[in-house]
């Protein structure tokens, strides 16, 4: 009996030791691979800062954790930055071909030359050879005009096709309890480099287009669906052409007016135009074009508001909010 027990314990100890050795090797290999990926970003011009990696995940996964992570792609032609207290890379035995990335709940992001924005989220990104999937919940982005919250997010990227599902969207006075579903395809050459304007120009001149195959929004009495395309004009400013079908636009225009996004006169005129397009039937949906050109957002050819110009210079600077165009 003692001999059997001793052999069992010895076998268990050997199994634990073997598992530990495999786990240690897997963590070391993962640290080497992630370190090489971060070094590659540095060679492309990214600013990459982090603490040394720490092994994590025992006993069911092999992982490494980087503390105080900061990524900034401005000098590489990607006008965006991200930072977090820590970032976990993990491989699970049940999903050997999937790399899981999990940042700390509190993060900060910066787009273009804007300020750093606080983002709170429970987020996990699963990356495979030719696809990526992001799942998040309780997202909160603290914008100057107030917080935007999203109860649940699911994004799936296959090649250059992105499918996005956002549930429980709330954006202050603009949007409440909304649900957004979208599918987009990005075409054209993506050539990162130290000059964002040159990269944007190459994308535009190479036929770069963001094709919006489908977009559906249901929020606070507003139901909308749209499709179309977006790109850049000769001045590298955004252009957008959508065909939208909207029901409940009166409430949406009222909210935008109350929030000071558009002028009362513009809202009244827009209601009149959209009323004609809906056949003067109260509550009936209206189908109309939505466009962005020269920094002006227009609905059915009627200008509603002016967007700030996109600054493609590498040096970050303070951006200003939206303004109403002169009527």
PDB file of N, CA and C in Angstrom, residues 29-105:
ATOM      1  N   UNK A  29       8.473  31.770 -24.230  1.00  0.00           N
ATOM      2  CA  UNK A  29       8.311  31.904 -25.681  1.00  0.00           C
ATOM      3  C   UNK A  29       7.334  33.035 -26.011  1.00  0.00           C
ATOM      4  N   UNK A  30       6.255  33.138 -25.229  1.00  0.00           N
ATOM      5  CA  UNK A  30       5.279  34.197 -25.457  1.00  0.00           C
ATOM      6  C   UNK A  30       5.897  35.565 -25.173  1.00  0.00           C
ATOM      7  N   UNK A  31       6.706  35.657 -24.126  1.00  0.00           N
ATOM      8  CA  UNK A  31       7.384  36.918 -23.824  1.00  0.00           C
ATOM      9  C   UNK A  31       8.318  37.311 -24.960  1.00  0.00           C
ATOM     10  N   UNK A  32       9.006  36.315 -25.528  1.00  0.00           N
ATOM     11  CA  UNK A  32       9.910  36.587 -26.642  1.00  0.00           C
ATOM     12  C   UNK A  32       9.144  37.069 -27.871  1.00  0.00           C
ATOM     13  N   UNK A  33       8.017  36.411 -28.170  1.00  0.00           N
ATOM     14  CA  UNK A  33       7.229  36.774 -29.356  1.00  0.00           C
ATOM     15  C   UNK A  33       6.582  38.151 -29.197  1.00  0.00           C
ATOM     16  N   UNK A  34       6.007  38.410 -28.030  1.00  0.00           N
ATOM     17  CA  UNK A  34       5.379  39.721 -27.828  1.00  0.00           C
ATOM     18  C   UNK A  34       6.433  40.827 -27.808  1.00  0.00           C
ATOM     19  N   UNK A  35       7.587  40.533 -27.213  1.00  0.00           N
ATOM     20  CA  UNK A  35       8.670  41.520 -27.226  1.00  0.00           C
ATOM     21  C   UNK A  35       9.128  41.840 -28.636  1.00  0.00           C
ATOM     22  N   UNK A  36       9.212  40.800 -29.486  1.00  0.00           N
ATOM     23  CA  UNK A  36       9.608  41.016 -30.875  1.00  0.00           C
ATOM     24  C   UNK A  36       8.562  41.849 -31.609  1.00  0.00           C
ATOM     25  N   UNK A  37       7.272  41.609 -31.313  1.00  0.00           N
ATOM     26  CA  UNK A  37       6.204  42.388 -31.956  1.00  0.00           C
ATOM     27  C   UNK A  37       6.282  43.858 -31.541  1.00  0.00           C
ATOM     28  N   UNK A  38       6.556  44.117 -30.260  1.00  0.00           N
ATOM     29  CA  UNK A  38       6.688  45.496 -29.797  1.00  0.00           C
ATOM     30  C   UNK A  38       7.918  46.163 -30.407  1.00  0.00           C
ATOM     31  N   UNK A  39       9.007  45.413 -30.526  1.00  0.00           N
ATOM     32  CA  UNK A  39      10.207  45.961 -31.179  1.00  0.00           C
ATOM     33  C   UNK A  39       9.932  46.297 -32.642  1.00  0.00           C
ATOM     34  N   UNK A  40       9.118  45.476 -33.303  1.00  0.00           N
ATOM     35  CA  UNK A  40       8.767  45.750 -34.696  1.00  0.00           C
ATOM     36  C   UNK A  40       7.970  47.042 -34.816  1.00  0.00           C
ATOM     37  N   UNK A  41       7.076  47.284 -33.844  1.00  0.00           N
ATOM     38  CA  UNK A  41       6.339  48.552 -33.836  1.00  0.00           C
ATOM     39  C   UNK A  41       7.298  49.727 -33.672  1.00  0.00           C
ATOM     40  N   UNK A  42       8.289  49.560 -32.813  1.00  0.00           N
ATOM     41  CA  UNK A  42       9.277  50.638 -32.621  1.00  0.00           C
ATOM     42  C   UNK A  42      10.020  50.924 -33.916  1.00  0.00           C
ATOM     43  N   UNK A  43      10.382  49.873 -34.650  1.00  0.00           N
ATOM     44  CA  UNK A  43      11.096  50.075 -35.906  1.00  0.00           C
ATOM     45  C   UNK A  43      10.232  50.801 -36.930  1.00  0.00           C
ATOM     46  N   UNK A  44       8.912  50.638 -36.834  1.00  0.00           N
ATOM     47  CA  UNK A  44       7.995  51.318 -37.749  1.00  0.00           C
ATOM     48  C   UNK A  44       7.730  52.758 -37.332  1.00  0.00           C
ATOM     49  N   UNK A  45       8.303  53.180 -36.213  1.00  0.00           N
ATOM     50  CA  UNK A  45       8.139  54.553 -35.776  1.00  0.00           C
ATOM     51  C   UNK A  45       7.224  54.750 -34.589  1.00  0.00           C
ATOM     52  N   UNK A  46       6.623  53.671 -34.077  1.00  0.00           N
ATOM     53  CA  UNK A  46       5.740  53.782 -32.921  1.00  0.00           C
ATOM     54  C   UNK A  46       6.541  54.083 -31.658  1.00  0.00           C
ATOM     55  N   UNK A  47       5.934  54.854 -30.783  1.00  0.00           N
ATOM     56  CA  UNK A  47       6.468  55.013 -29.435  1.00  0.00           C
ATOM     57  C   UNK A  47       5.865  53.895 -28.578  1.00  0.00           C
ATOM     58  N   UNK A  48       6.716  53.023 -28.047  1.00  0.00           N
ATOM     59  CA  UNK A  48       6.268  51.880 -27.250  1.00  0.00           C
ATOM     60  C   UNK A  48       7.009  51.908 -25.924  1.00  0.00           C
ATOM     61  N   UNK A  49       6.269  52.029 -24.833  1.00  0.00           N
ATOM     62  CA  UNK A  49       6.863  52.071 -23.497  1.00  0.00           C
ATOM     63  C   UNK A  49       6.113  51.081 -22.609  1.00  0.00           C
ATOM     64  N   UNK A  50       6.831  50.301 -21.811  1.00  0.00           N
ATOM     65  CA  UNK A  50       6.191  49.377 -20.879  1.00  0.00           C
ATOM     66  C   UNK A  50       7.209  48.895 -19.862  1.00  0.00           C
ATOM     67  N   UNK A  51       6.708  48.307 -18.770  1.00  0.00           N
ATOM     68  CA  UNK A  51       7.569  47.611 -17.822  1.00  0.00           C
ATOM     69  C   UNK A  51       7.973  46.261 -18.414  1.00  0.00           C
ATOM     70  N   UNK A  52       8.931  45.614 -17.774  1.00  0.00           N
ATOM     71  CA  UNK A  52       9.347  44.278 -18.208  1.00  0.00           C
ATOM     72  C   UNK A  52       8.193  43.289 -18.021  1.00  0.00           C
ATOM     73  N   UNK A  53       8.054  42.296 -18.908  1.00  0.00           N
ATOM     74  CA  UNK A  53       6.940  41.346 -18.801  1.00  0.00           C
ATOM     75  C   UNK A  53       7.073  40.425 -17.585  1.00  0.00           C
ATOM     76  N   UNK A  54       5.909  40.069 -17.015  1.00  0.00           N
ATOM     77  CA  UNK A  54       5.834  39.133 -15.893  1.00  0.00           C
ATOM     78  C   UNK A  54       5.012  37.923 -16.310  1.00  0.00           C
ATOM     79  N   UNK A  55       5.456  36.726 -15.945  1.00  0.00           N
ATOM     80  CA  UNK A  55       4.731  35.502 -16.292  1.00  0.00           C
ATOM     81  C   UNK A  55       3.441  35.412 -15.490  1.00  0.00           C
ATOM     82  N   UNK A  56       2.347  34.999 -16.180  1.00  0.00           N
ATOM     83  CA  UNK A  56       1.041  34.862 -15.537  1.00  0.00           C
ATOM     84  C   UNK A  56       0.332  33.638 -16.113  1.00  0.00           C
ATOM     85  N   UNK A  57      -0.846  33.316 -15.549  1.00  0.00           N
ATOM     86  CA  UNK A  57      -1.723  32.317 -16.136  1.00  0.00           C
ATOM     87  C   UNK A  57      -1.671  30.934 -15.534  1.00  0.00           C
ATOM     88  N   UNK A  58      -0.727  30.655 -14.655  1.00  0.00           N
ATOM     89  CA  UNK A  58      -0.629  29.304 -14.090  1.00  0.00           C
ATOM     90  C   UNK A  58      -1.934  28.935 -13.386  1.00  0.00           C
ATOM     91  N   UNK A  59      -2.454  27.692 -13.544  1.00  0.00           N
ATOM     92  CA  UNK A  59      -1.867  26.569 -14.289  1.00  0.00           C
ATOM     93  C   UNK A  59      -2.534  26.287 -15.632  1.00  0.00           C
ATOM     94  N   UNK A  60      -3.632  27.008 -15.945  1.00  0.00           N
ATOM     95  CA  UNK A  60      -4.442  26.645 -17.118  1.00  0.00           C
ATOM     96  C   UNK A  60      -4.077  27.414 -18.379  1.00  0.00           C
ATOM     97  N   UNK A  61      -3.200  28.393 -18.263  1.00  0.00           N
ATOM     98  CA  UNK A  61      -2.835  29.190 -19.438  1.00  0.00           C
ATOM     99  C   UNK A  61      -1.408  29.695 -19.277  1.00  0.00           C
ATOM    100  N   UNK A  62      -0.794  30.003 -20.400  1.00  0.00           N
ATOM    101  CA  UNK A  62       0.526  30.636 -20.406  1.00  0.00           C
ATOM    102  C   UNK A  62       0.328  32.090 -20.783  1.00  0.00           C
ATOM    103  N   UNK A  63       0.860  32.997 -19.964  1.00  0.00           N
ATOM    104  CA  UNK A  63       0.652  34.401 -20.242  1.00  0.00           C
ATOM    105  C   UNK A  63       1.800  35.266 -19.771  1.00  0.00           C
ATOM    106  N   UNK A  64       1.833  36.490 -20.297  1.00  0.00           N
ATOM    107  CA  UNK A  64       2.776  37.508 -19.840  1.00  0.00           C
ATOM    108  C   UNK A  64       2.006  38.805 -19.669  1.00  0.00           C
ATOM    109  N   UNK A  65       2.412  39.583 -18.680  1.00  0.00           N
ATOM    110  CA  UNK A  65       1.749  40.845 -18.395  1.00  0.00           C
ATOM    111  C   UNK A  65       2.763  41.972 -18.465  1.00  0.00           C
ATOM    112  N   UNK A  66       2.413  43.001 -19.260  1.00  0.00           N
ATOM    113  CA  UNK A  66       3.232  44.199 -19.359  1.00  0.00           C
ATOM    114  C   UNK A  66       2.543  45.306 -18.558  1.00  0.00           C
ATOM    115  N   UNK A  67       3.282  45.928 -17.660  1.00  0.00           N
ATOM    116  CA  UNK A  67       2.732  47.018 -16.867  1.00  0.00           C
ATOM    117  C   UNK A  67       3.042  48.372 -17.466  1.00  0.00           C
ATOM    118  N   UNK A  68       2.173  49.346 -17.165  1.00  0.00           N
ATOM    119  CA  UNK A  68       2.341  50.742 -17.598  1.00  0.00           C
ATOM    120  C   UNK A  68       2.669  50.843 -19.088  1.00  0.00           C
ATOM    121  N   UNK A  69       1.717  50.346 -19.895  1.00  0.00           N
ATOM    122  CA  UNK A  69       1.903  50.279 -21.347  1.00  0.00           C
ATOM    123  C   UNK A  69       1.458  51.583 -21.994  1.00  0.00           C
ATOM    124  N   UNK A  70       2.260  52.038 -22.953  1.00  0.00           N
ATOM    125  CA  UNK A  70       1.911  53.231 -23.739  1.00  0.00           C
ATOM    126  C   UNK A  70       2.295  52.985 -25.191  1.00  0.00           C
ATOM    127  N   UNK A  71       1.311  53.120 -26.084  1.00  0.00           N
ATOM    128  CA  UNK A  71       1.538  52.988 -27.521  1.00  0.00           C
ATOM    129  C   UNK A  71       1.075  54.271 -28.200  1.00  0.00           C
ATOM    130  N   UNK A  72       1.940  54.857 -29.019  1.00  0.00           N
ATOM    131  CA  UNK A  72       1.574  56.063 -29.748  1.00  0.00           C
ATOM    132  C   UNK A  72       2.099  55.931 -31.183  1.00  0.00           C
ATOM    133  N   UNK A  73       1.178  55.947 -32.143  1.00  0.00           N
ATOM    134  CA  UNK A  73       1.555  55.737 -33.534  1.00  0.00           C
ATOM    135  C   UNK A  73       1.695  57.002 -34.345  1.00  0.00           C
ATOM    136  N   UNK A  74       1.689  58.174 -33.701  1.00  0.00           N
ATOM    137  CA  UNK A  74       1.732  59.436 -34.436  1.00  0.00           C
ATOM    138  C   UNK A  74       2.920  59.509 -35.389  1.00  0.00           C
ATOM    139  N   UNK A  75       4.105  59.145 -34.886  1.00  0.00           N
ATOM    140  CA  UNK A  75       5.311  59.230 -35.716  1.00  0.00           C
ATOM    141  C   UNK A  75       5.354  58.152 -36.792  1.00  0.00           C
ATOM    142  N   UNK A  76       4.492  57.143 -36.672  1.00  0.00           N
ATOM    143  CA  UNK A  76       4.438  56.073 -37.667  1.00  0.00           C
ATOM    144  C   UNK A  76       3.336  56.300 -38.694  1.00  0.00           C
ATOM    145  N   UNK A  77       2.680  57.456 -38.630  1.00  0.00           N
ATOM    146  CA  UNK A  77       1.614  57.739 -39.584  1.00  0.00           C
ATOM    147  C   UNK A  77       0.254  57.261 -39.137  1.00  0.00           C
ATOM    148  N   UNK A  78       0.138  56.810 -37.890  1.00  0.00           N
ATOM    149  CA  UNK A  78      -1.149  56.385 -37.335  1.00  0.00           C
ATOM    150  C   UNK A  78      -1.506  57.373 -36.231  1.00  0.00           C
ATOM    151  N   UNK A  79      -2.377  58.329 -36.502  1.00  0.00           N
ATOM    152  CA  UNK A  79      -2.643  59.391 -35.533  1.00  0.00           C
ATOM    153  C   UNK A  79      -3.510  58.927 -34.363  1.00  0.00           C
ATOM    154  N   UNK A  80      -2.945  58.062 -33.524  1.00  0.00           N
ATOM    155  CA  UNK A  80      -3.689  57.535 -32.392  1.00  0.00           C
ATOM    156  C   UNK A  80      -2.717  57.073 -31.316  1.00  0.00           C
ATOM    157  N   UNK A  81      -3.192  57.077 -30.075  1.00  0.00           N
ATOM    158  CA  UNK A  81      -2.396  56.585 -28.958  1.00  0.00           C
ATOM    159  C   UNK A  81      -3.261  55.843 -27.970  1.00  0.00           C
ATOM    160  N   UNK A  82      -2.629  54.962 -27.189  1.00  0.00           N
ATOM    161  CA  UNK A  82      -3.355  54.164 -26.194  1.00  0.00           C
ATOM    162  C   UNK A  82      -2.421  53.861 -25.040  1.00  0.00           C
ATOM    163  N   UNK A  83      -2.949  53.890 -23.821  1.00  0.00           N
ATOM    164  CA  UNK A  83      -2.142  53.529 -22.662  1.00  0.00           C
ATOM    165  C   UNK A  83      -3.033  52.919 -21.583  1.00  0.00           C
ATOM    166  N   UNK A  84      -2.415  52.049 -20.777  1.00  0.00           N
ATOM    167  CA  UNK A  84      -3.140  51.338 -19.722  1.00  0.00           C
ATOM    168  C   UNK A  84      -2.169  50.940 -18.630  1.00  0.00           C
ATOM    169  N   UNK A  85      -2.729  50.639 -17.454  1.00  0.00           N
ATOM    170  CA  UNK A  85      -1.893  50.218 -16.336  1.00  0.00           C
ATOM    171  C   UNK A  85      -1.208  48.890 -16.628  1.00  0.00           C
ATOM    172  N   UNK A  86      -1.901  47.998 -17.311  1.00  0.00           N
ATOM    173  CA  UNK A  86      -1.275  46.734 -17.693  1.00  0.00           C
ATOM    174  C   UNK A  86      -2.008  46.109 -18.865  1.00  0.00           C
ATOM    175  N   UNK A  87      -1.317  45.200 -19.548  1.00  0.00           N
ATOM    176  CA  UNK A  87      -1.853  44.485 -20.707  1.00  0.00           C
ATOM    177  C   UNK A  87      -1.401  43.039 -20.638  1.00  0.00           C
ATOM    178  N   UNK A  88      -2.369  42.124 -20.609  1.00  0.00           N
ATOM    179  CA  UNK A  88      -2.085  40.684 -20.542  1.00  0.00           C
ATOM    180  C   UNK A  88      -2.146  40.057 -21.918  1.00  0.00           C
ATOM    181  N   UNK A  89      -1.140  39.220 -22.251  1.00  0.00           N
ATOM    182  CA  UNK A  89      -1.167  38.348 -23.419  1.00  0.00           C
ATOM    183  C   UNK A  89      -1.284  36.921 -22.891  1.00  0.00           C
ATOM    184  N   UNK A  90      -2.222  36.138 -23.440  1.00  0.00           N
ATOM    185  CA  UNK A  90      -2.441  34.812 -22.873  1.00  0.00           C
ATOM    186  C   UNK A  90      -2.790  33.792 -23.959  1.00  0.00           C
ATOM    187  N   UNK A  91      -2.235  32.590 -23.807  1.00  0.00           N
ATOM    188  CA  UNK A  91      -2.574  31.435 -24.634  1.00  0.00           C
ATOM    189  C   UNK A  91      -3.174  30.364 -23.750  1.00  0.00           C
ATOM    190  N   UNK A  92      -4.335  29.834 -24.159  1.00  0.00           N
ATOM    191  CA  UNK A  92      -5.000  28.789 -23.398  1.00  0.00           C
ATOM    192  C   UNK A  92      -4.863  27.461 -24.118  1.00  0.00           C
ATOM    193  N   UNK A  93      -4.766  26.394 -23.322  1.00  0.00           N
ATOM    194  CA  UNK A  93      -4.635  25.059 -23.913  1.00  0.00           C
ATOM    195  C   UNK A  93      -5.846  24.713 -24.771  1.00  0.00           C
ATOM    196  N   UNK A  94      -7.021  25.220 -24.381  1.00  0.00           N
ATOM    197  CA  UNK A  94      -8.246  24.920 -25.133  1.00  0.00           C
ATOM    198  C   UNK A  94      -8.320  25.703 -26.438  1.00  0.00           C
ATOM    199  N   UNK A  95      -7.534  26.784 -26.573  1.00  0.00           N
ATOM    200  CA  UNK A  95      -7.525  27.611 -27.788  1.00  0.00           C
ATOM    201  C   UNK A  95      -6.081  27.881 -28.195  1.00  0.00           C
ATOM    202  N   UNK A  96      -5.361  26.865 -28.632  1.00  0.00           N
ATOM    203  CA  UNK A  96      -3.928  27.036 -28.892  1.00  0.00           C
ATOM    204  C   UNK A  96      -3.609  28.000 -30.032  1.00  0.00           C
ATOM    205  N   UNK A  97      -4.543  28.226 -30.947  1.00  0.00           N
ATOM    206  CA  UNK A  97      -4.280  29.108 -32.075  1.00  0.00           C
ATOM    207  C   UNK A  97      -4.785  30.520 -31.882  1.00  0.00           C
ATOM    208  N   UNK A  98      -5.236  30.842 -30.671  1.00  0.00           N
ATOM    209  CA  UNK A  98      -5.818  32.150 -30.399  1.00  0.00           C
ATOM    210  C   UNK A  98      -5.038  32.854 -29.299  1.00  0.00           C
ATOM    211  N   UNK A  99      -4.582  34.066 -29.597  1.00  0.00           N
ATOM    212  CA  UNK A  99      -3.896  34.887 -28.609  1.00  0.00           C
ATOM    213  C   UNK A  99      -4.898  35.854 -28.013  1.00  0.00           C
ATOM    214  N   UNK A 100      -5.053  35.831 -26.682  1.00  0.00           N
ATOM    215  CA  UNK A 100      -5.994  36.692 -25.982  1.00  0.00           C
ATOM    216  C   UNK A 100      -5.258  37.891 -25.392  1.00  0.00           C
ATOM    217  N   UNK A 101      -5.770  39.089 -25.661  1.00  0.00           N
ATOM    218  CA  UNK A 101      -5.212  40.315 -25.116  1.00  0.00           C
ATOM    219  C   UNK A 101      -6.258  40.945 -24.198  1.00  0.00           C
ATOM    220  N   UNK A 102      -5.877  41.197 -22.952  1.00  0.00           N
ATOM    221  CA  UNK A 102      -6.799  41.772 -21.983  1.00  0.00           C
ATOM    222  C   UNK A 102      -6.129  42.948 -21.285  1.00  0.00           C
ATOM    223  N   UNK A 103      -6.566  44.178 -21.563  1.00  0.00           N
ATOM    224  CA  UNK A 103      -6.001  45.338 -20.867  1.00  0.00           C
ATOM    225  C   UNK A 103      -6.688  45.549 -19.525  1.00  0.00           C
ATOM    226  N   UNK A 104      -6.076  46.392 -18.696  1.00  0.00           N
ATOM    227  CA  UNK A 104      -6.719  46.773 -17.444  1.00  0.00           C
ATOM    228  C   UNK A 104      -8.005  47.530 -17.747  1.00  0.00           C
ATOM    229  N   UNK A 105      -8.912  47.530 -16.788  1.00  0.00           N
ATOM    230  CA  UNK A 105     -10.213  48.149 -17.022  1.00  0.00           C
ATOM    231  C   UNK A 105     -10.091  49.633 -17.343  1.00  0.00           C
TER     232      UNK A 105
END
